[in-house]
Coordinates of N, CA and C in Angstrom, one line a residue:
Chain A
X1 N 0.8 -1.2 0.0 CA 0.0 0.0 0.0 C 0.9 1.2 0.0
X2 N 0.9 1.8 -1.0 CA 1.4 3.3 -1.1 C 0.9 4.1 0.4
X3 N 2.2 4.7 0.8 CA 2.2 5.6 2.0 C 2.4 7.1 2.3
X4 N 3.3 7.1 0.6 CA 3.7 8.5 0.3 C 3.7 8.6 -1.1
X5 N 3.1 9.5 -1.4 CA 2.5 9.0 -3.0 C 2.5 11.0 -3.6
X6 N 3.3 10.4 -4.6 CA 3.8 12.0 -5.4 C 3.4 11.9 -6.6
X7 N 2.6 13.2 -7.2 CA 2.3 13.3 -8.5 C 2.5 14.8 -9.0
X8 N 2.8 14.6 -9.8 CA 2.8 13.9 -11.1 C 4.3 13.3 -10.9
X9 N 4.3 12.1 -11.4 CA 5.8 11.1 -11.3 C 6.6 11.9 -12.2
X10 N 6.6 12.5 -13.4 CA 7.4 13.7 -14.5 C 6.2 14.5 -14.8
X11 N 6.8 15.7 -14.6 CA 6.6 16.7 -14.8 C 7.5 17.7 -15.6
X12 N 7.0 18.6 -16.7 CA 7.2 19.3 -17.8 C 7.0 20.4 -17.7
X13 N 7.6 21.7 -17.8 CA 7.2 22.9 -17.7 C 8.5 23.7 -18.6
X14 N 8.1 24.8 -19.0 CA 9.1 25.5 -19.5 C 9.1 26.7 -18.5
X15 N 10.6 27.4 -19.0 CA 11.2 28.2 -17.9 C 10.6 29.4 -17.8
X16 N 10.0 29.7 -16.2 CA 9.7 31.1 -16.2 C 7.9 30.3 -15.8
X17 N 7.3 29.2 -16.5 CA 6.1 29.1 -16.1 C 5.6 28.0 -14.7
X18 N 5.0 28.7 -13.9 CA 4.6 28.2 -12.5 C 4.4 26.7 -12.5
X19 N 5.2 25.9 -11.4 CA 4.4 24.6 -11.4 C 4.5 24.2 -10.1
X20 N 3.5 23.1 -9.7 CA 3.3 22.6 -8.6 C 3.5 21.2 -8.6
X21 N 4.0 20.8 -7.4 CA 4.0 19.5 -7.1 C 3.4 18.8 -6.1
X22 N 2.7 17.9 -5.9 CA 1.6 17.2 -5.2 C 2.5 16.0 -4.1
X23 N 2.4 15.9 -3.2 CA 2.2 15.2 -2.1 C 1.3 14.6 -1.2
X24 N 1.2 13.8 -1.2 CA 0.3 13.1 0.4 C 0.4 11.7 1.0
X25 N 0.4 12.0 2.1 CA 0.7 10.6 2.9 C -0.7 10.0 3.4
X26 N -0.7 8.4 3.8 CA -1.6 7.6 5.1 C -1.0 7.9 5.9
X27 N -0.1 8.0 6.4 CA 0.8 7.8 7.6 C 0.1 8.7 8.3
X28 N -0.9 9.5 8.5 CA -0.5 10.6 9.8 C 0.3 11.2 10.5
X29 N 1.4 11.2 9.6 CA 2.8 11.5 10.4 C 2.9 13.3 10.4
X30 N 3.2 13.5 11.3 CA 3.2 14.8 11.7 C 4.4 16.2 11.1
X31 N 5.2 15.3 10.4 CA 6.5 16.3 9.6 C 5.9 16.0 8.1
X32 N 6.3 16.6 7.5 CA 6.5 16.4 5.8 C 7.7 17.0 5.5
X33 N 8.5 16.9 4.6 CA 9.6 17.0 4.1 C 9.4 17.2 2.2
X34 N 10.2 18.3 2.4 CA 10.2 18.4 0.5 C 12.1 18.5 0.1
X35 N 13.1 17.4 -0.4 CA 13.9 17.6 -0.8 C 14.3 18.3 -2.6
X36 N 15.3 18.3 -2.9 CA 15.3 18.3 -4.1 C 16.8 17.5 -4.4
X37 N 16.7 16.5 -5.3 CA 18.1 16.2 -5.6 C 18.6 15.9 -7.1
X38 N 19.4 16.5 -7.4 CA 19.6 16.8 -8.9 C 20.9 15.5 -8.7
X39 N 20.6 15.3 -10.5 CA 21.9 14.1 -10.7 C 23.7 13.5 -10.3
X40 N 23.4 12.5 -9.3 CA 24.2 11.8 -8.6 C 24.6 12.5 -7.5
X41 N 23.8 13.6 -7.0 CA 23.9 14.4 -5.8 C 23.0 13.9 -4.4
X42 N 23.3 14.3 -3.4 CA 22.7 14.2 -2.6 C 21.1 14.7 -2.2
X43 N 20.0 14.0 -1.8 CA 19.3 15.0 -1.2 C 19.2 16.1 -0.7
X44 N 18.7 17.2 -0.9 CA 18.8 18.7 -0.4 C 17.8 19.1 0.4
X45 N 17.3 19.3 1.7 CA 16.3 19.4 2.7 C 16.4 20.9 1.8
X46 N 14.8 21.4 1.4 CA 14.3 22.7 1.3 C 13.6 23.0 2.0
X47 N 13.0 22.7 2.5 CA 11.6 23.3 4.0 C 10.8 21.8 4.4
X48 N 10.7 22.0 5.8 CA 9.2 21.2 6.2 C 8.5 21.5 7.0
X49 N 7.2 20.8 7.1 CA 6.7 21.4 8.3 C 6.4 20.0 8.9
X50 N 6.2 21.5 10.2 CA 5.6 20.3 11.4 C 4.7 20.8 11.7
X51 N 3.6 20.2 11.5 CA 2.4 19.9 11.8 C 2.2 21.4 10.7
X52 N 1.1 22.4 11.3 CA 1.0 23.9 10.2 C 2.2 24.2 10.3
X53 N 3.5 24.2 11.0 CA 4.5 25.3 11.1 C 5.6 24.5 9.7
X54 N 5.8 25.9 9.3 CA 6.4 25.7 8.2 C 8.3 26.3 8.3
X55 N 9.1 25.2 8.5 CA 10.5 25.8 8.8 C 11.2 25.4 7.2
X56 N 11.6 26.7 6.8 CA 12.3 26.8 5.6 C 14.1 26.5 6.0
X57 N 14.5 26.1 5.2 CA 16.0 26.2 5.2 C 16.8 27.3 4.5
X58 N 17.5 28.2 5.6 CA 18.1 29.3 5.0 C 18.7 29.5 3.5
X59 N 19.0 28.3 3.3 CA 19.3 28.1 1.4 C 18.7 28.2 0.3
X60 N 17.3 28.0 0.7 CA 16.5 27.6 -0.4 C 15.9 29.3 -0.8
X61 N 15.6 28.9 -2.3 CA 15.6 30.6 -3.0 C 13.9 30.4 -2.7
X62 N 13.6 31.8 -2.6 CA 12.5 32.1 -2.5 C 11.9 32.3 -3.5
X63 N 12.4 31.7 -4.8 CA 11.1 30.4 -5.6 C 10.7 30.0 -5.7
X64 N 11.0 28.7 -4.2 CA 10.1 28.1 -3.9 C 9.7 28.1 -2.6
X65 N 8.3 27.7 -3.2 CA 7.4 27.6 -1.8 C 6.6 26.7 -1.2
X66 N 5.8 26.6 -0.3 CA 5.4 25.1 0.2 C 4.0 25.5 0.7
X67 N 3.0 24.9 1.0 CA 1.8 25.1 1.1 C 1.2 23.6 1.9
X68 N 0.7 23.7 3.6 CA 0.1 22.4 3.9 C -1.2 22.5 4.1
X69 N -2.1 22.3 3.1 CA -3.2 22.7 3.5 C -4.1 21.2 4.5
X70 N -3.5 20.6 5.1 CA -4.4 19.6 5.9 C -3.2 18.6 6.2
X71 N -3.8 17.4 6.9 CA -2.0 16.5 7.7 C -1.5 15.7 6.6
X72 N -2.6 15.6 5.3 CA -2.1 14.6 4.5 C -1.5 15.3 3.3
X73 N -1.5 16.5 2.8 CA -0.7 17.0 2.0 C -0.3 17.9 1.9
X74 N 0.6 17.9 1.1 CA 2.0 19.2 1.3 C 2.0 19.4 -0.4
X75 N 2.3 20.5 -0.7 CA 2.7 21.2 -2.4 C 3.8 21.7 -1.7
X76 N 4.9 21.8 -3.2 CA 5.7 22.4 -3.8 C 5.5 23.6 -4.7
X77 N 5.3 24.4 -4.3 CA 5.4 25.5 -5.5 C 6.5 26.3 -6.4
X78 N 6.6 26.1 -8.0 CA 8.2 26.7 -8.3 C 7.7 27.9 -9.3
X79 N 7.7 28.7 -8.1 CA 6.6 30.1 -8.8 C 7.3 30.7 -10.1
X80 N 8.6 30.4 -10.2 CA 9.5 30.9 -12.2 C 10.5 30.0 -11.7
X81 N 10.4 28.6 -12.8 CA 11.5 27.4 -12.8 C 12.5 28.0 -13.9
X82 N 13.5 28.2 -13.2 CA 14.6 28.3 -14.3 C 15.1 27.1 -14.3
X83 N 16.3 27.1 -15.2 CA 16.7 25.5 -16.1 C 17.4 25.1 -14.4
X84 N 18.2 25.7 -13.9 CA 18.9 25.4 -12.5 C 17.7 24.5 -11.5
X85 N 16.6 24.4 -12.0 CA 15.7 23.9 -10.8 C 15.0 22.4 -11.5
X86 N 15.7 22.0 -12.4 CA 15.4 20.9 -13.4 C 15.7 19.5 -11.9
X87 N 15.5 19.0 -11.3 CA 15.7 17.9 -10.9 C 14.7 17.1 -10.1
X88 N 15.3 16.1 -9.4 CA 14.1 15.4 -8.5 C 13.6 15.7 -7.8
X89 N 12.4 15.8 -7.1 CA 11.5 16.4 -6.1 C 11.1 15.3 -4.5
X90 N 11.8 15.2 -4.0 CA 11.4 14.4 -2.9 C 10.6 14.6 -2.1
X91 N 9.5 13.9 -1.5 CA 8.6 14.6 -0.3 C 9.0 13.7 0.4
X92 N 9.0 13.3 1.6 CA 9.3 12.6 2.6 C 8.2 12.9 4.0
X93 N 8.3 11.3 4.9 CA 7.5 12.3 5.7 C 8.1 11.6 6.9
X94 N 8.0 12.0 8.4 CA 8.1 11.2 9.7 C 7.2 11.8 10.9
X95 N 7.2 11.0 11.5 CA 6.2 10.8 12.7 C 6.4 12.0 13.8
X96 N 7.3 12.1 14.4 CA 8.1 13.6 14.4 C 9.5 13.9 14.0
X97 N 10.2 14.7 14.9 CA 11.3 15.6 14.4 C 12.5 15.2 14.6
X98 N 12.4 14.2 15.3 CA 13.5 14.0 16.1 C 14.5 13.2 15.2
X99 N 15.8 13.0 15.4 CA 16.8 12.6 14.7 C 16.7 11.2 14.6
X100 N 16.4 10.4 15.4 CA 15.9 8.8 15.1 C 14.8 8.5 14.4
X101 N 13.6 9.5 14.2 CA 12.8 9.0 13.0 C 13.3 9.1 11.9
X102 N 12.2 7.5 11.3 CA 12.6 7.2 9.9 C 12.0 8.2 9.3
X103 N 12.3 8.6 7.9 CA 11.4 9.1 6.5 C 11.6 8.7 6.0
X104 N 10.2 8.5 5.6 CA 9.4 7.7 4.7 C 9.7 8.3 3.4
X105 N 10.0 8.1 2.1 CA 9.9 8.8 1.1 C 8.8 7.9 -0.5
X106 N 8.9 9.4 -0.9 CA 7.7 9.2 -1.9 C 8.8 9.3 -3.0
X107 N 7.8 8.3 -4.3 CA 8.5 7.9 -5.6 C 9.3 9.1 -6.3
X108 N 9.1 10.6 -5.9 CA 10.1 11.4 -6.8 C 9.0 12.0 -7.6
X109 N 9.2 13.3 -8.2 CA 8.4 13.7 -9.4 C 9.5 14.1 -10.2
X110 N 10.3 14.1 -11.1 CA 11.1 14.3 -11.7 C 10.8 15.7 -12.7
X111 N 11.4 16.6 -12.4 CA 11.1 17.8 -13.3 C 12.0 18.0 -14.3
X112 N 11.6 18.1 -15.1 CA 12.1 18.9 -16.3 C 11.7 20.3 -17.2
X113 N 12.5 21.1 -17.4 CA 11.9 23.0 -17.6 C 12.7 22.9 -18.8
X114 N 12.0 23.5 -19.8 CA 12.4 23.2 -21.2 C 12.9 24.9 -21.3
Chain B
X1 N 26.7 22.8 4.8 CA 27.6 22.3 4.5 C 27.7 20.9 4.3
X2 N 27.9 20.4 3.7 CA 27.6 18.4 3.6 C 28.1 17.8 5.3
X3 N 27.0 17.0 5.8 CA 27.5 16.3 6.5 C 28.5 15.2 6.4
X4 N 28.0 14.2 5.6 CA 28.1 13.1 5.4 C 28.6 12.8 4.2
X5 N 30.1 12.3 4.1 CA 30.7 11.5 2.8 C 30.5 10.3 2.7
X6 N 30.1 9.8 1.4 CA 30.5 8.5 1.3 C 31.5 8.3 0.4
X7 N 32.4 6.9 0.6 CA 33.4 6.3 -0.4 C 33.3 4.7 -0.6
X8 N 33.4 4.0 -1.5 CA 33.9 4.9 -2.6 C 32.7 5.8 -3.2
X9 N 32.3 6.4 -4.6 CA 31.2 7.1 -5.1 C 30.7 6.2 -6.0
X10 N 31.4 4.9 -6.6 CA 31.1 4.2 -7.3 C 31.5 2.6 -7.3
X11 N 30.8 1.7 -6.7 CA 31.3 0.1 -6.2 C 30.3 -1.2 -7.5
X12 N 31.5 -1.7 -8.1 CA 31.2 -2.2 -9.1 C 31.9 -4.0 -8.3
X13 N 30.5 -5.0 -8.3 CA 30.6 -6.4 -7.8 C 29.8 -7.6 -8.6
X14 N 30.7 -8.4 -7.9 CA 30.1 -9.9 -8.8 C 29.1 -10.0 -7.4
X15 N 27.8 -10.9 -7.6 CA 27.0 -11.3 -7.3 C 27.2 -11.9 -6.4
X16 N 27.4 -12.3 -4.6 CA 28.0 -13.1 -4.1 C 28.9 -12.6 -3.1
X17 N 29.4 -11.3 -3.6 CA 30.5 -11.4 -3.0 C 29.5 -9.7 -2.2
X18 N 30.8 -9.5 -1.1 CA 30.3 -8.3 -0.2 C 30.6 -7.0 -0.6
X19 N 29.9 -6.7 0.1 CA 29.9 -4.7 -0.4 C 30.1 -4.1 0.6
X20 N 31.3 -3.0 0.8 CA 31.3 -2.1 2.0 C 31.3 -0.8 1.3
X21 N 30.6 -0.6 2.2 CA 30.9 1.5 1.7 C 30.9 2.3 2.7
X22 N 31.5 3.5 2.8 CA 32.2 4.0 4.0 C 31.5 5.4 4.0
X23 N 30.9 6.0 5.5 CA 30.6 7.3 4.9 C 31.4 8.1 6.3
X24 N 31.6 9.1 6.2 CA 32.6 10.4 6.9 C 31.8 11.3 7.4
X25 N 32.1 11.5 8.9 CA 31.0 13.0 8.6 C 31.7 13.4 9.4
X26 N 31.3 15.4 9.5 CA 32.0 16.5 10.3 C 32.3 16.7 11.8
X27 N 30.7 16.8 12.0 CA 30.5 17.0 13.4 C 29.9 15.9 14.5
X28 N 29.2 16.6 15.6 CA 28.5 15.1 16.5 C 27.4 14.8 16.0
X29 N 27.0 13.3 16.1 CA 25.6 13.3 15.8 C 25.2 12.9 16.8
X30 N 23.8 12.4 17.0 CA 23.1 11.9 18.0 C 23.1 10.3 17.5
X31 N 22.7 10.1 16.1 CA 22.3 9.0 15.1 C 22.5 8.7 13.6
X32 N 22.9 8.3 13.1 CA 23.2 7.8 11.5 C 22.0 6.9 11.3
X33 N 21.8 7.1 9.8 CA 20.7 6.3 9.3 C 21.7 5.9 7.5
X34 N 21.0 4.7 7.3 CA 21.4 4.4 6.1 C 20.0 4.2 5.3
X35 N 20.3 4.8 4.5 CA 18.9 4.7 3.2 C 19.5 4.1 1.7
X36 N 18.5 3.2 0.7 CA 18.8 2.6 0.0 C 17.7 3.7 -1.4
X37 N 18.6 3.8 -2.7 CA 17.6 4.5 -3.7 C 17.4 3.9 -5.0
X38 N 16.9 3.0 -5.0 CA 16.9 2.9 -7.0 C 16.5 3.6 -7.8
X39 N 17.3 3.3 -9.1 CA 17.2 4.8 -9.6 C 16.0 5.5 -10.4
X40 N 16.0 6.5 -10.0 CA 14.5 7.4 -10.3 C 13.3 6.6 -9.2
X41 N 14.0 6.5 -8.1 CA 12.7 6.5 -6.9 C 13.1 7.4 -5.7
X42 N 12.1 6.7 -5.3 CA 12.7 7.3 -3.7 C 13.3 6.7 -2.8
X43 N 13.7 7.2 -1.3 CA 14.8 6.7 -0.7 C 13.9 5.4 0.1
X44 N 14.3 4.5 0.5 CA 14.3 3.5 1.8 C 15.2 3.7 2.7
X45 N 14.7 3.6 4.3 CA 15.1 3.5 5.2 C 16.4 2.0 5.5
X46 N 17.5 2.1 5.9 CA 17.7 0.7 6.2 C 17.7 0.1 7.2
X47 N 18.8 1.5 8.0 CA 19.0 1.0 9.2 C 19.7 2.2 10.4
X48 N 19.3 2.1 11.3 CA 19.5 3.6 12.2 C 20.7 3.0 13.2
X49 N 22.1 3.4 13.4 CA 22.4 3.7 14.4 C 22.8 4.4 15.4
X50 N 22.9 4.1 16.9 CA 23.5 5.7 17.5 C 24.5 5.9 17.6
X51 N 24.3 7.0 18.1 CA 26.1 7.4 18.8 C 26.6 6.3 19.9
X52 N 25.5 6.1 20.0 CA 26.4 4.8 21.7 C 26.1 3.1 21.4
X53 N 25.8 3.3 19.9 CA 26.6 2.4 19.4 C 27.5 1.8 18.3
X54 N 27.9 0.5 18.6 CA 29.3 0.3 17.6 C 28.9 -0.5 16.5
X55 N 27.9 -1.1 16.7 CA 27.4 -2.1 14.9 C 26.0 -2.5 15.5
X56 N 25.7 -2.8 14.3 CA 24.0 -3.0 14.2 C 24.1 -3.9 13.0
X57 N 23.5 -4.9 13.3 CA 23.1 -5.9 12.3 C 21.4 -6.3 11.9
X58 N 21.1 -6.1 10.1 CA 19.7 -6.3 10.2 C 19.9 -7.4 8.9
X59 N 19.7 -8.4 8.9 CA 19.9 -9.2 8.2 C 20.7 -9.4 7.0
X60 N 20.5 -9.3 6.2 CA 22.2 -9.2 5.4 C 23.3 -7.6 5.4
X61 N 22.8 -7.3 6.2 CA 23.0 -5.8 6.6 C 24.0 -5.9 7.8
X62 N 25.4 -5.1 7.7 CA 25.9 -4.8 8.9 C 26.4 -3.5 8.8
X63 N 26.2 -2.7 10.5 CA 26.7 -1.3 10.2 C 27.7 -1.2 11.1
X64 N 28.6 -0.6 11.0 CA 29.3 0.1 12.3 C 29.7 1.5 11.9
X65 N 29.8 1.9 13.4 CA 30.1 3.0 13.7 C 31.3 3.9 14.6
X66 N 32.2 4.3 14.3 CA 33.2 4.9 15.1 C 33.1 6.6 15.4
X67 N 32.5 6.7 16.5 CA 32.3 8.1 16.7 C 34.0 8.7 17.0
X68 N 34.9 8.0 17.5 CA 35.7 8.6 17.3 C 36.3 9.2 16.1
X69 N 36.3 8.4 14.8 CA 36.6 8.5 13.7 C 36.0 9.2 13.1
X70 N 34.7 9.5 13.3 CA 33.2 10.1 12.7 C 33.3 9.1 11.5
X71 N 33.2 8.5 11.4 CA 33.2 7.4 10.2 C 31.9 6.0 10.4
X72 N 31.5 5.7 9.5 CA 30.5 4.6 9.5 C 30.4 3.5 8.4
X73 N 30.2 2.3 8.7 CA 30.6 1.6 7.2 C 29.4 0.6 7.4
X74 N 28.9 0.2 6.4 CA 27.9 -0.2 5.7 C 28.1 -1.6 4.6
X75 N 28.4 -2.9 5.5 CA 28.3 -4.0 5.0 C 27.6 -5.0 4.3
X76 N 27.0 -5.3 3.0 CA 25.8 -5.6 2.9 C 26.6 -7.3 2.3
X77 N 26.3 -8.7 2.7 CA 27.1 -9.7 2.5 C 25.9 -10.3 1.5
X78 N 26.9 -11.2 0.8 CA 26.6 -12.0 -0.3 C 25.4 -11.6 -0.9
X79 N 26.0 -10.1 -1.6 CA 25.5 -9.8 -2.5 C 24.3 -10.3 -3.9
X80 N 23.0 -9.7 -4.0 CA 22.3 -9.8 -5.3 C 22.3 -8.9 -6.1
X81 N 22.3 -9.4 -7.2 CA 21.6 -8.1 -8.5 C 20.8 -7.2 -7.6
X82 N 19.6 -7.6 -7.1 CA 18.8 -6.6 -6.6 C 19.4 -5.8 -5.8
X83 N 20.8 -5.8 -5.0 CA 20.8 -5.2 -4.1 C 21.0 -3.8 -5.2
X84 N 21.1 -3.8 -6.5 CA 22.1 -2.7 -7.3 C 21.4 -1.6 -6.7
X85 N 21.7 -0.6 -6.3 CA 21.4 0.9 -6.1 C 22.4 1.4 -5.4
X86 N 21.2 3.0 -5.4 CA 22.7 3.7 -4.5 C 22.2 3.6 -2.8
X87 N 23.4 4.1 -2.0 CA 23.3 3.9 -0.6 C 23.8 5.4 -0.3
X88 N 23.0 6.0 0.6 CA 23.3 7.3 1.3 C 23.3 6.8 2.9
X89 N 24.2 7.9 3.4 CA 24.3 7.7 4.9 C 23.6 9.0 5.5
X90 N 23.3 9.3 6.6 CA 22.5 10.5 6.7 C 22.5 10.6 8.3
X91 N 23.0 11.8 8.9 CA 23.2 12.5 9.8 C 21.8 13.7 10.2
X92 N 22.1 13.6 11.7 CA 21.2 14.8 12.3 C 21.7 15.8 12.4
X93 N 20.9 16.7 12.5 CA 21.8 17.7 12.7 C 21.5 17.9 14.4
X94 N 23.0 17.8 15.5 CA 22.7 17.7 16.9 C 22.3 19.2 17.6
X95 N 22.2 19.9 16.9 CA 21.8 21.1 17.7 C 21.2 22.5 16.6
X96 N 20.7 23.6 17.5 CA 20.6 24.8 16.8 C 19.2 24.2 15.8
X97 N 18.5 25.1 15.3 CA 17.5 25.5 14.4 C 16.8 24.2 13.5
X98 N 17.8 23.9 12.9 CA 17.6 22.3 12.3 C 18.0 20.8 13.0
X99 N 17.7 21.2 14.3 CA 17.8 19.4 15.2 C 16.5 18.8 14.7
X100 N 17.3 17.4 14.2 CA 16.2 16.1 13.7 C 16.0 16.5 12.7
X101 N 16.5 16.7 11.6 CA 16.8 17.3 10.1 C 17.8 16.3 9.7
X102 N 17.7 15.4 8.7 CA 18.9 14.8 8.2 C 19.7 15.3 7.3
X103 N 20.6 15.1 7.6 CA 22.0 16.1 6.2 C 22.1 14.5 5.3
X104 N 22.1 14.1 4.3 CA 22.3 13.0 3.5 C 24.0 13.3 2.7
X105 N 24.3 12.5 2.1 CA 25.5 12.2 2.1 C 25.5 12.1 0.9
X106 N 26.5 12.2 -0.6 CA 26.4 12.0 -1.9 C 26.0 10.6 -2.7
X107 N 26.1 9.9 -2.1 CA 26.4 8.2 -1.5 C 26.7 7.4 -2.0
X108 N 27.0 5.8 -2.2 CA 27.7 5.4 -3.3 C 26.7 4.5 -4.3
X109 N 27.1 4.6 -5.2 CA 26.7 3.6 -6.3 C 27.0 2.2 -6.3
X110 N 25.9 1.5 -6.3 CA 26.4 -0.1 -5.9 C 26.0 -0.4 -7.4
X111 N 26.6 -1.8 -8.0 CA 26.1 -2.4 -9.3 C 26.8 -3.7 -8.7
X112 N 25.4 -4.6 -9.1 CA 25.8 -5.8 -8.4 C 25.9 -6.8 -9.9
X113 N 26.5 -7.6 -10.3 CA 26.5 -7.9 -11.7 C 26.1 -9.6 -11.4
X114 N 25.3 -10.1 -12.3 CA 25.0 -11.2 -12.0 C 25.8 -12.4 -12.6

């Protein structure tokens, strides 16, 4: 049974036009997580929240943005995707915050900005 | 700043035989986690150790850990094809703003050849 389930799996957009990405969990887990990880790189924590509180990571450009509207889903927003923002999209999620929870992660949306 | 290295970046094996891969990190942690990715998905959980301890075994899985070394290695024995993917190591962050935030690691490339 899918737990963390991302859509659209590829996603298309050309540069400069807004796109969103979809998340949602069963889990009831109280964090969400949105990474981004571009090719043979690491995962990149860009923001998550806990519970409504939404903690950004001082790195991430304020092109993107995050939206929870309820416990089961979380958006990505990439309000003008330039070519630099072409990679994988991770949502992730865990139970709470703490350093011994797992995350869970969802299949990836894979972006590409033409 | 990257927490967590792994080495080597790329581990090429016959089917059968073992796989280690090493990952480095900076500072203290509380706990390491190893996560497993095939490619163009998302991550799996493997296996969590702490700081106060020295190896963890989960079935063909062994980990250890030397907090003196800040080093951690990741034994996976008698290798399958399936195991091919990549392996990331992943650190908390132990203090300040982002505690219980994982830093991930570049990680290495397994190909397990049959």
């Amino acid at each position: 049974d899918a737990m963390v389930i991302q859509n659209p799996r590829y996603q298309v957009t050309q540069f400069g036009k807004p796109v969103t990405l979809s998340c949602s969990q069963t889990l009831n887990h109280n964090v969400m997580y949105w990474y981004q990880q571009k090719s043979s790189q690491a995962p990149k924590l860009l923001f998550h929240y806990y519970d409504k509180d939404f903690n950004n990571e001082a790195d991430t450009p304020d092109n993107f943005q995050s939206r929870r509207p309820n416990t089961s889903f979380c958006f990505l927003d990439i309000r003008s995707p330039g070519l630099g923002d072409a990679a994988m999209y991770l949502c992730a999620t865990s139970r709470e915050r703490h350093g011994t929870d797992t995350q869970y992660f969802g299949p990836g949306t894979r972006l590409t900005v033409l | 700043s990257q927490q967590g290295e792994e080495d080597p970046q790329a581990l090429s094996i016959q089917e059968g035989e073992n796989a280690t891969m090493n990952c480095s990190y900076k500072t203290s942690i509380n706990n390491l986690q190893w996560y497993r990715q095939n490619s163009g998905r998302g991550l799996v959980h493997l296996i969590l150790i702490r700081s106060n301890e020295r190896e963890k075994h989960s079935g063909r899985l062994r980990v250890t850990l030397d907090t003196s070394k800040k080093s951690s290695s990741l034994l996976i024995t008698a290798s399958r094809a399936a195991d091919t993917a990549s392996y990331f190591c992943a650190t908390d962050a132990r203090s300040g703003g982002s505690q219980g935030n994982l830093i991930f690691g570049k990680g290495t490339k397994l190909s397990v050849k049959p």
